[in-house]
Coordinates of C-alpha atoms and ligand atoms in Angstrom, one line a residue:
M1 CA 38.0 49.5 -9.3
W2 CA 35.6 49.3 -12.2
E3 CA 38.2 48.1 -14.6
K4 CA 39.3 45.5 -12.1
A5 CA 35.8 44.3 -11.5
T6 CA 34.9 43.9 -15.2
G7 CA 38.3 42.3 -15.9
M8 CA 37.6 39.7 -13.2
S9 CA 34.1 38.9 -14.3
K10 CA 34.1 38.7 -18.1
T11 CA 36.4 38.8 -21.1
P12 CA 34.9 40.6 -24.2
L13 CA 34.3 37.2 -25.9
E14 CA 32.4 35.9 -22.8
L15 CA 30.4 39.1 -22.7
I16 CA 29.3 38.7 -26.3
C17 CA 28.4 35.1 -25.7
F18 CA 26.5 36.1 -22.6
I19 CA 24.5 38.7 -24.4
L20 CA 23.8 36.4 -27.4
C21 CA 22.7 33.6 -25.1
T22 CA 20.4 36.0 -23.1
L23 CA 18.9 37.2 -26.3
I24 CA 18.5 33.8 -28.0
A25 CA 17.6 31.5 -25.0
P26 CA 13.9 32.7 -24.7
H27 CA 13.4 31.9 -28.4
L28 CA 14.6 28.3 -28.1
T29 CA 11.4 26.4 -27.4
G30 CA 10.8 23.1 -25.6
E31 CA 14.0 21.2 -24.8
D32 CA 15.9 23.9 -22.9
A33 CA 13.0 25.5 -21.1
P34 CA 13.2 24.8 -17.3
L35 CA 10.6 22.3 -15.9
P36 CA 7.9 23.7 -13.6
A37 CA 8.4 22.9 -10.0
P38 CA 6.2 20.2 -8.5
Q39 CA 3.0 21.5 -7.0
N40 CA 0.4 20.4 -4.5
I41 CA 3.1 19.1 -2.1
S42 CA 1.5 17.4 0.9
I43 CA 2.1 15.0 3.7
L44 CA 0.1 11.8 4.3
S45 CA 0.8 10.6 7.8
T46 CA -1.0 7.7 9.5
N47 CA 0.2 5.7 12.5
M48 CA 3.6 7.3 12.5
R49 CA 4.2 6.4 8.8
H50 CA 4.9 9.5 6.8
F51 CA 4.7 10.1 3.0
L52 CA 5.4 13.1 1.0
M53 CA 3.2 13.4 -2.1
W54 CA 3.0 15.9 -5.0
S55 CA 1.2 16.4 -8.4
P56 CA 3.2 15.0 -11.4
V57 CA 5.1 17.3 -13.7
T58 CA 4.4 16.2 -17.2
V59 CA 6.6 16.4 -20.3
Q60 CA 5.1 14.9 -23.4
G61 CA 6.4 11.4 -24.1
E62 CA 9.2 11.7 -21.5
T63 CA 9.9 10.3 -18.1
V64 CA 10.2 12.9 -15.3
R65 CA 12.2 12.0 -12.2
Y66 CA 11.9 13.5 -8.8
S67 CA 14.3 14.0 -5.9
V68 CA 13.4 14.8 -2.3
E69 CA 15.3 16.6 0.4
F70 CA 14.5 17.5 4.0
Q71 CA 15.7 19.9 6.6
G72 CA 15.2 19.3 10.3
E73 CA 15.5 21.7 13.2
Y74 CA 19.2 20.9 13.5
E75 CA 20.0 21.6 9.9
R76 CA 18.0 24.7 10.0
E77 CA 19.5 26.2 13.1
Y78 CA 23.0 24.7 13.4
A79 CA 24.0 23.5 10.0
N80 CA 23.7 26.6 7.9
E81 CA 20.2 25.8 6.7
S82 CA 21.5 22.8 4.8
W83 CA 19.2 20.2 3.2
I84 CA 19.7 16.5 3.3
P85 CA 18.8 14.3 0.2
I86 CA 16.6 11.3 0.9
C87 CA 18.5 8.5 -0.9
E88 CA 15.5 6.3 -1.4
C89 CA 13.7 9.2 -3.1
S90 CA 16.5 10.3 -5.5
L91 CA 15.5 10.4 -9.2
I92 CA 12.4 8.4 -8.6
T93 CA 9.6 8.2 -11.2
V94 CA 6.7 8.0 -8.7
T95 CA 5.1 11.0 -7.0
V96 CA 5.3 9.7 -3.5
C97 CA 8.2 9.4 -1.1
N98 CA 8.3 7.3 2.2
I99 CA 9.9 9.7 4.6
T100 CA 9.2 7.7 7.7
E101 CA 12.9 6.9 8.4
D102 CA 14.0 10.5 8.0
I103 CA 11.5 12.0 10.3
S104 CA 13.3 10.7 13.4
A105 CA 12.4 13.4 15.9
T106 CA 9.3 15.3 17.0
V107 CA 10.5 18.6 15.6
A108 CA 9.5 20.8 12.7
Y109 CA 10.7 19.5 9.3
N110 CA 10.9 21.3 5.9
L111 CA 10.5 19.2 2.8
R112 CA 11.1 19.9 -0.8
V113 CA 11.0 18.1 -4.2
R114 CA 12.2 18.9 -7.6
A115 CA 11.6 17.4 -11.1
E116 CA 14.3 16.4 -13.6
N117 CA 14.2 15.4 -17.2
G118 CA 17.7 14.8 -18.7
A119 CA 19.7 17.9 -18.1
R120 CA 16.6 20.0 -17.3
R121 CA 15.7 20.6 -13.7
S122 CA 12.9 22.4 -12.0
E123 CA 13.1 24.8 -9.1
W124 CA 12.5 23.2 -5.7
G125 CA 8.9 23.0 -4.8
T126 CA 8.6 23.3 -1.0
L127 CA 6.0 22.0 1.4
K128 CA 4.0 24.9 2.7
G129 CA 4.7 25.1 6.4
F130 CA 6.4 22.6 8.6
F131 CA 5.7 18.9 9.2
I132 CA 5.7 17.8 12.8
R133 CA 5.1 14.1 13.3
N134 CA 2.8 14.6 16.3
T135 CA 0.1 15.5 13.7
T136 CA 0.0 11.9 12.4
S137 CA -3.4 10.4 12.5
L138 CA -3.7 7.5 14.8
T139 CA -6.2 4.7 14.3
P140 CA -7.6 2.4 17.0
P141 CA -6.1 -1.1 17.1
L142 CA -7.7 -4.1 15.5
M143 CA -8.5 -6.4 18.3
K144 CA -10.1 -9.7 19.1
V145 CA -11.6 -10.4 22.5
I146 CA -11.6 -14.1 23.5
A147 CA -13.3 -15.9 26.4
D148 CA -11.2 -18.9 27.2
G149 CA -13.1 -20.6 29.9
Y150 CA -13.0 -18.1 32.7
H151 CA -10.1 -16.1 31.2
L152 CA -10.7 -12.8 29.4
L153 CA -8.1 -12.5 26.7
V154 CA -7.4 -9.9 24.0
E155 CA -5.3 -10.1 20.8
L156 CA -4.1 -6.8 19.5
E157 CA -2.7 -5.8 16.1
D158 CA 1.0 -5.4 16.0
M159 CA 1.5 -1.8 14.8
G160 CA 5.2 -1.5 15.4
P161 CA 7.5 -0.9 18.3
A162 CA 6.4 2.7 18.9
F163 CA 2.9 1.6 19.7
Q164 CA 1.4 0.9 23.1
F165 CA -2.2 0.0 23.9
C166 CA -4.5 1.2 26.6
V167 CA -7.0 -1.5 27.1
L168 CA -10.2 -0.9 29.2
Y169 CA -12.3 -3.8 30.4
W170 CA -15.4 -4.2 32.6
E171 CA -18.2 -6.4 33.5
K172 CA -21.2 -5.5 31.4
D173 CA -23.5 -2.9 32.9
Q174 CA -20.8 -2.1 35.5
E175 CA -18.9 0.6 33.6
S176 CA -18.1 2.4 36.9
K177 CA -15.8 -0.6 37.8
M178 CA -13.9 -0.2 34.6
Q179 CA -10.3 -1.4 34.7
Q180 CA -7.3 -0.4 32.7
K181 CA -4.2 -2.2 31.4
M182 CA -1.3 -0.8 29.4
V183 CA 0.1 -3.2 26.9
K184 CA 3.6 -2.2 25.9
E185 CA 4.6 -5.2 23.8
V186 CA 2.3 -7.1 21.6
S187 CA 3.7 -10.6 22.0
S188 CA 0.7 -12.8 21.4
T189 CA -2.4 -12.9 23.5
V190 CA -2.8 -10.7 26.5
H191 CA -4.6 -11.9 29.7
L192 CA -6.8 -9.3 31.2
A193 CA -8.8 -10.9 33.9
T194 CA -10.5 -14.0 35.4
M195 CA -14.2 -13.7 34.9
E196 CA -17.1 -14.5 37.1
T197 CA -19.1 -17.5 36.1
A198 CA -21.6 -16.7 33.3
A199 CA -20.8 -13.0 33.4
E200 CA -20.4 -10.9 30.3
Y201 CA -17.3 -8.7 29.9
C202 CA -16.6 -5.9 27.5
V203 CA -13.3 -4.6 26.1
K204 CA -12.2 -1.6 24.2
A205 CA -8.7 -0.3 23.4
Q206 CA -6.8 2.7 22.0
T207 CA -3.3 3.1 20.7
Y208 CA -0.8 5.3 22.4
V209 CA 2.5 6.6 21.1
E210 CA 4.7 7.7 23.8
T211 CA 7.2 9.7 21.7
I212 CA 4.4 12.1 20.7
N213 CA 2.3 11.7 23.8
R214 CA -0.9 11.1 21.8
S215 CA -3.6 8.5 21.7
S216 CA -6.1 7.3 19.1
S217 CA -9.8 7.1 19.6
F218 CA -11.2 3.9 21.1
S219 CA -12.0 0.8 19.1
Q220 CA -15.5 -0.5 19.0
T221 CA -16.4 -2.3 22.2
Q222 CA -16.5 -6.1 22.0
C223 CA -18.2 -8.3 24.7
V224 CA -17.8 -11.9 25.5
R225 CA -19.4 -14.2 28.1
A226 CA -17.5 -16.4 30.6
Q227 CA -17.9 -20.1 30.8
G228 CA -20.9 -21.2 32.8
G229 CA -23.1 -18.8 31.1
R230 CA -23.2 -20.9 28.0
S231 CA -23.4 -24.3 29.9
T232 CA -26.2 -23.1 32.1
W233 CA -27.9 -21.9 29.1
L234 CA -27.3 -25.2 27.4
V235 CA -28.6 -27.1 30.5
T236 CA -31.7 -24.9 30.4
V237 CA -32.2 -25.6 26.8
L238 CA -31.6 -29.4 27.2
M239 CA -33.9 -29.6 30.2
S240 CA -36.7 -27.7 28.6
S241 CA -36.4 -29.7 25.3
T242 CA -36.4 -32.9 27.3
G243 CA -39.5 -31.7 29.1
F244 CA -41.1 -30.8 25.9
A245 CA -40.3 -34.2 24.4
V246 CA -41.7 -36.0 27.4
A247 CA -44.8 -33.8 27.2
A248 CA -45.1 -34.5 23.5
L249 CA -45.0 -38.2 24.2
A250 CA -47.3 -38.1 27.2
L251 CA -50.0 -35.9 25.6
P252 CA -51.4 -38.5 23.2
F253 CA -51.4 -41.0 26.1
L254 CA -53.2 -38.6 28.3
V255 CA -55.7 -37.7 25.6
W256 CA -56.3 -41.4 25.0
K257 CA -56.7 -42.0 28.7
T258 CA -59.1 -39.1 29.2
R259 CA -61.2 -40.2 26.3
K260 CA -61.3 -43.7 27.6
I261 CA -62.5 -42.4 31.0
F262 CA -65.2 -40.3 29.5
Q263 CA -66.3 -42.9 27.1
Y264 CA -66.6 -45.7 29.7
S265 CA -67.9 -43.8 32.7
C266 CA -68.7 -40.2 32.4
R267 CA -70.3 -39.8 29.1
P268 CA -73.1 -42.3 29.8
I269 CA -74.2 -40.0 32.7
A270 CA -75.6 -37.5 30.3
V271 CA -77.4 -40.1 28.2
L272 CA -78.5 -42.6 30.7
P273 CA -80.8 -41.2 33.3
D274 CA -84.3 -41.5 31.7
T275 CA -83.8 -43.4 28.5
L276 CA -81.9 -46.3 29.8
K277 CA -82.6 -48.6 32.6
V278 CA -79.4 -49.9 33.9
P279 CA -79.5 -52.2 36.8
E280 CA -76.8 -52.1 39.5
P281 CA -73.9 -50.3 37.9
H282 CA -76.0 -47.3 37.2
T283 CA -75.6 -45.9 40.7
Q284 CA -71.9 -46.4 40.4
L285 CA -71.8 -44.5 37.2
I286 CA -73.6 -41.5 38.6
L287 CA -71.4 -41.5 41.5
C288 CA -68.4 -41.5 39.2
G289 CA -69.5 -38.3 37.6
R290 CA -69.2 -36.5 40.9
E291 CA -65.9 -38.0 41.9
G292 CA -62.4 -37.7 40.6
A293 CA -61.2 -39.2 37.4
E294 CA -59.0 -41.7 39.3
Q295 CA -61.9 -43.1 41.1
C296 CA -63.8 -43.0 37.9
D297 CA -61.2 -45.2 36.3
L298 CA -61.3 -47.6 39.2
M299 CA -65.1 -47.9 39.2
V300 CA -65.3 -48.6 35.5
H301 CA -63.6 -51.9 36.3
V302 CA -66.4 -52.7 38.6
I303 CA -68.9 -52.7 35.8
P304 CA -69.1 -56.1 34.1
S305 CA -67.7 -55.9 30.6
E306 CA -70.8 -57.3 29.0
E307 CA -72.9 -54.6 30.4
V308 CA -70.5 -51.9 29.3
L309 CA -70.6 -53.3 25.9
H310 CA -74.4 -53.3 26.0
L311 CA -74.4 -49.7 27.1
W312 CA -72.0 -48.8 24.4
I313 CA -74.0 -50.4 21.7
Q314 CA -77.2 -48.7 22.9
E315 CA -75.6 -45.3 23.0
T316 CA -74.0 -45.5 19.6
L317 CA -77.2 -46.7 18.0
Ligands
NAG1 C1 -3.3 20.6 -7.5 O1 -4.5 20.1 -6.9 C2 -5.6 20.7 -7.4 C3 -6.8 20.1 -6.6 O2 -6.5 18.9 -6.1 C4 -5.7 20.4 -8.9 O3 -6.9 21.0 -9.4 C5 -4.5 20.9 -9.6 O4 -4.6 20.6 -11.0 C6 -3.3 20.4 -9.0 N1 -2.1 21.0 -9.6 C7 -1.3 20.3 -10.4 C8 -0.1 21.0 -10.9 O5 -1.4 19.1 -10.7
NAG2 C1 26.7 28.8 5.0 O1 26.2 29.0 3.7 C2 26.7 30.2 3.0 C3 26.0 30.3 1.6 O2 24.7 29.7 1.7 C4 28.2 30.1 2.8 O3 28.6 31.3 2.2 C5 28.9 29.9 4.1 O4 30.2 29.7 4.0 C6 28.3 28.7 4.8 N1 28.8 28.5 6.2 C7 29.2 27.3 6.7 C8 29.7 27.4 8.0 O5 29.0 26.3 6.1
NAG3 C1 7.8 3.2 4.8 O1 9.0 3.1 5.6 C2 8.9 2.5 6.8 C3 10.2 2.6 7.6 O2 11.2 2.1 6.8 C4 8.4 1.0 6.6 O3 8.2 0.4 7.9 C5 7.1 1.0 5.9 O4 6.7 -0.3 5.6 C6 7.3 1.8 4.6 N1 6.0 1.9 4.0 C7 5.8 1.6 2.7 C8 4.4 1.7 2.2 O5 6.7 1.5 1.9
NAG4 C1 2.9 19.1 18.2 O1 4.0 19.7 18.8 C2 4.0 21.2 18.7 C3 5.3 21.7 19.3 O2 6.3 20.7 19.3 C4 2.8 21.7 19.4 O3 2.8 23.1 19.3 C5 1.5 21.2 18.8 O4 0.4 21.6 19.5 C6 1.6 19.6 18.8 N1 0.5 19.1 18.1 C7 -0.2 18.1 18.5 C8 -1.4 17.7 17.7 O5 0.1 17.5 19.5
NAG5 C1 0.9 14.0 27.7 O1 -0.3 14.7 27.4 C2 -1.2 14.9 28.5 C3 -2.4 15.6 28.0 O2 -2.9 14.9 26.9 C4 -0.5 15.7 29.6 O3 -1.3 15.8 30.7 C5 0.8 15.0 30.0 O4 1.5 15.8 30.9 C6 1.7 14.8 28.7 N1 2.8 14.0 29.1 C7 4.1 14.3 28.7 C8 5.1 13.4 29.2 O5 4.3 15.3 27.9

């Protein structure tokens, strides 16, 4: 048995070579030493796009290439724990591999990477633990809320066929009447509702991936106002500015008019009584002081213009 076994394994010459090699190999420096296995192997997975990353293996002045393999649940349990090479990540020089296409099911995957430099290869560096795609981080969709007349519309970012969107919308300050719409295909613009005149509506959305039964957080709420609101506002602004313009134009006239009234009729009352002896019109002037401005104005015309001028001159002097 012993003879047979040794005979099968090695001839004396091979044995000598083996011993020599074993003794000499550790003393050969650099070139033939194996490369260290890649370290810090991790997964970056966002919105169902998955990337395997690792720290570079450095060999002074040489290019190191990497190759990646994966093992799904099927290979692990029914295919003798075999590994499948990822063609796109075979002998690559970058330290990242897009594994999105290979992660085709929501099962636990093993991943491994090794470094190569010429004939030298490293051991496989293996991802610690499994990767299951349901751990991907989902971001809320980019969205744009539009008020087209009375139509409440929303535009959503196209994140790929696996993505659906849960859109919530409501009239502002009426959150209890919130409505929901599932958007399965992002064609272009989605119609949500017909809005009440001048009312403000708010919208927020989250992404949903059916294959992993998970949702992102909600996007920031965006609010828009329906038509009518703006035009009413515009009418108000127009009317008030017109009113203001009219007032602005009328004011100098009114001031002028008022001054005229006081000058011709009312002001003399204070001055006249004792110092001046005005004949007839005097009674009328006193009367005017007690009565309304309109009457005042009318009565002024009663006074002969020469007399008014006379009064005026006397007062100013
Ligand atoms: C692994 O990552 C740690 C921290 O990010 C870093 O300090 C270390 O150098 C990395 N290892 C390699 C082999 O690059
Ligand atoms: C499974 O792999 C082992 C060694 O890893 C091998 O001996 C065996 O023949 C393989 N079986 C099948 C069915 O491939
Ligand atoms: C990764 O691969 C997926 C699927 O092939 C592709 O849609 C995506 O654009 C790729 N990402 C990058 C950054 O290459
Ligand atoms: C992902 O799926 C596994 C089993 O398939 C489950 O145990 C785990 O809780 C899930 N994780 C998430 C974040 O859904
Ligand atoms: C999806 O997840 C929710 C909880 O987040 C659960 O109630 C529901 O049953 C799940 N649906 C499927 C089809 O797994």
